[in-house]
């Protein structure tokens, strides 16, 4: 198992215009993260979960979960992925996960509640430029889940909470990369070390 949690600081929490994903609180960034996390060429990775924490207006917080092993009818293009997010944020939700499409779930959880749930199944790592080099620790990882910010990064309030749950911070480059690039590199390093 491996997982990714991306924080959508301004990602809309109601159905949005599919022709303006950047204008929907940078849903385009989240879509690219999902594609990089889940898709191989012409197939879907096994044993990957992607979580999105949606913190934008008008109804935050909402959390989405995508389970690669159960996923159907998603293709890697942004518009298709965005259509699934759009559908999920339109559902009536509660604290319990509701399935909105095969392999896609939505719930009302704040970051603290989500991290408590995730820490039962995952070792949690926080991706930050100044973290430990992934190559120094990747072989020790077991069921890792990586937390990343979107184009705005991770705000101090969320970061303070995250630091209480993590095994360590992880860096994949000396440069500040886009979130989707970090996910592609993490997948590459985990594949290379045969951590599945
Ligand atoms: C576009 S970056 C955020 C940039 C934002 N301006 C900031 O200063 O945080 C998106 C996310 O990718 C991750 N990230 C970026 N560069 C990284 C690196 N070199 N190593 C690990 N994670 C990185 C971090 O989680 C970051 O929040």
XYZ file of C-alpha atoms and ligand atoms in Angstrom:
223
model
C 0.000 0.000 0.000
C 1.076 3.542 -0.619
C -0.887 6.751 -0.261
C -0.825 10.437 -1.050
C -2.727 13.240 0.671
C -2.850 16.574 -1.112
C -4.111 19.680 0.615
C -6.287 21.835 -1.639
C -6.136 25.131 0.243
C -8.741 26.835 -1.923
C -10.246 23.877 -3.801
C -13.983 24.433 -4.297
C -16.310 22.363 -2.141
C -19.323 22.672 -4.431
C -19.724 21.649 -8.095
C -17.614 23.884 -10.357
C -17.218 24.788 -14.016
C -15.251 22.038 -15.774
C -14.027 24.602 -18.296
C -12.279 26.646 -15.612
C -10.429 24.277 -13.278
C -7.800 26.862 -12.196
C -10.656 29.211 -11.277
C -12.172 26.518 -9.038
C -9.418 26.931 -6.444
C -6.771 25.204 -8.596
C -8.617 21.924 -8.978
C -6.311 21.430 -12.000
C -3.374 20.907 -9.609
C -5.287 18.233 -7.709
C -6.258 16.485 -10.954
C -2.635 16.275 -12.072
C -1.650 14.925 -8.653
C -4.293 12.207 -8.926
C -3.083 11.228 -12.405
C 0.548 11.040 -11.321
C -0.349 9.006 -8.244
C -2.588 6.455 -9.952
C -1.824 5.990 -13.605
C 0.751 3.934 -15.445
C 0.858 3.918 -19.229
C -2.443 2.246 -20.198
C -3.171 0.915 -16.704
C -3.803 1.843 -13.089
C -1.374 1.157 -10.256
C -2.357 -1.428 -7.659
C -2.587 -0.621 -3.949
C -2.576 3.174 -4.144
C -4.914 5.504 -2.282
C -5.167 9.229 -2.934
C -6.757 11.584 -0.422
C -7.701 15.197 -1.150
C -8.437 17.642 1.639
C -10.659 20.324 0.088
C -10.555 23.532 2.091
C -12.104 26.055 -0.311
C -15.505 27.738 -0.174
C -18.392 27.337 0.344
C -18.567 24.199 2.488
C -15.162 23.082 3.863
C -13.718 20.756 4.947
C -14.458 17.859 2.600
C -12.216 14.856 2.026
C -12.085 12.608 -1.015
C -10.549 9.143 -1.138
C -9.690 7.320 -4.353
C -8.785 3.623 -4.124
C -6.903 2.457 -7.196
C -7.920 -1.183 -6.748
C -11.630 -0.366 -6.970
C -11.477 2.516 -9.424
C -13.531 2.337 -12.633
C -14.205 4.821 -15.420
C -11.430 7.290 -14.645
C -8.938 8.332 -17.314
C -5.797 10.387 -16.709
C -6.877 13.597 -18.444
C -7.614 16.537 -16.168
C -11.170 17.036 -17.362
C -12.153 13.443 -16.671
C -10.558 13.446 -13.214
C -12.159 16.817 -12.467
C -15.556 15.407 -13.428
C -15.200 12.834 -10.634
C -14.230 15.517 -8.113
C -17.131 17.671 -9.255
C -19.549 14.775 -8.777
C -18.163 13.953 -5.306
C -18.431 17.505 -3.944
C -22.085 17.561 -5.037
C -22.986 14.628 -2.756
C -24.733 15.032 0.586
C -22.055 14.013 3.066
C -21.465 13.011 6.680
C -18.492 11.884 8.797
C -18.726 8.413 7.209
C -17.362 7.725 3.730
C -19.977 7.724 0.958
C -19.106 6.107 -2.385
C -19.742 8.460 -5.305
C -18.328 6.239 -8.054
C -16.624 2.857 -7.967
C -13.451 3.478 -5.892
C -14.224 7.134 -5.090
C -15.489 8.245 -1.704
C -16.253 11.539 0.029
C -16.740 12.476 3.689
C -16.800 15.425 6.041
C -13.573 15.205 8.050
C -11.138 17.826 9.224
C -7.391 17.284 8.930
C -7.053 16.026 12.497
C -9.808 13.430 12.054
C -8.323 12.329 8.737
C -4.812 11.960 10.119
C -6.063 9.889 13.058
C -7.748 7.556 10.549
C -4.753 7.392 8.199
C -2.240 6.747 10.954
C -3.969 3.403 11.674
C -2.894 2.008 8.274
C 0.011 4.139 7.123
C 3.399 5.478 8.098
C 2.925 9.190 7.424
C 5.591 11.328 5.741
C 5.406 15.052 5.059
C 6.958 16.186 1.758
C 9.029 19.295 2.209
C 12.000 20.664 0.335
C 14.168 20.659 3.477
C 13.208 17.119 4.557
C 15.309 13.927 4.633
C 16.465 12.769 1.237
C 13.995 10.087 0.125
C 16.896 7.937 -1.124
C 18.306 7.685 2.408
C 15.095 6.236 3.862
C 13.004 4.723 1.091
C 14.121 1.142 1.763
C 12.864 1.398 5.368
C 9.354 2.530 4.368
C 6.314 0.342 5.022
C 2.927 1.452 3.730
C 4.027 5.067 3.339
C 1.580 7.931 2.872
C 2.968 11.266 1.709
C 1.365 14.618 2.528
C 1.823 17.483 0.076
C 0.546 20.995 -0.361
C -0.926 22.409 -3.566
C 0.399 25.546 -5.323
C 0.071 27.402 -1.995
C 2.005 24.810 -0.018
C 0.878 23.858 3.499
C -0.279 26.628 5.843
C 1.212 26.862 9.349
C -1.994 25.756 11.062
C -2.138 22.514 9.049
C 1.621 22.013 9.239
C 1.632 22.197 13.049
C -0.973 19.432 13.114
C 0.798 17.296 10.506
C 4.096 17.405 12.396
C 2.417 15.578 15.287
C 1.603 12.553 13.099
C 4.628 12.034 10.872
C 7.521 9.594 10.899
C 9.679 12.217 9.151
C 9.781 14.951 6.550
C 10.906 13.831 3.088
C 12.601 15.737 0.301
C 12.765 14.651 -3.321
C 14.858 17.535 -4.649
C 16.827 20.577 -3.608
C 14.385 22.598 -5.725
C 10.826 23.578 -4.901
C 8.841 21.357 -7.263
C 5.211 21.165 -8.249
C 3.191 18.746 -6.151
C 2.546 16.405 -9.077
C 6.275 16.233 -9.807
C 6.936 15.202 -6.198
C 4.360 12.428 -6.508
C 5.919 11.118 -9.726
C 9.341 11.059 -8.065
C 8.034 9.345 -4.926
C 6.379 6.665 -7.072
C 9.614 6.245 -9.004
C 11.734 5.870 -5.863
C 9.284 3.436 -4.249
C 9.100 1.348 -7.440
C 12.877 1.334 -7.714
C 13.204 0.129 -4.112
C 10.355 -2.357 -4.676
C 8.228 -0.944 -1.853
C 4.676 -1.883 -2.818
C 4.310 23.902 -5.413
S 4.906 23.292 -3.894
C 4.428 24.566 -2.790
C 5.106 25.824 -3.027
C 4.729 26.871 -2.009
N 4.996 28.144 -2.559
C 5.531 26.701 -0.714
O 6.442 27.469 -0.510
O 5.228 25.796 0.057
C 3.737 22.051 -3.521
C 4.146 21.026 -2.512
O 5.088 20.140 -3.065
C 5.925 19.636 -2.053
N 7.298 19.893 -2.458
C 7.755 20.840 -3.301
N 9.079 20.722 -3.497
C 9.470 19.638 -2.771
C 10.718 18.970 -2.579
N 11.817 19.395 -3.158
N 10.733 17.869 -1.787
C 9.619 17.425 -1.187
N 8.404 18.007 -1.341
C 8.336 19.104 -2.112
C 5.534 20.296 -0.753
O 4.672 19.426 -0.039
C 4.782 21.526 -1.236
O 3.824 21.944 -0.316
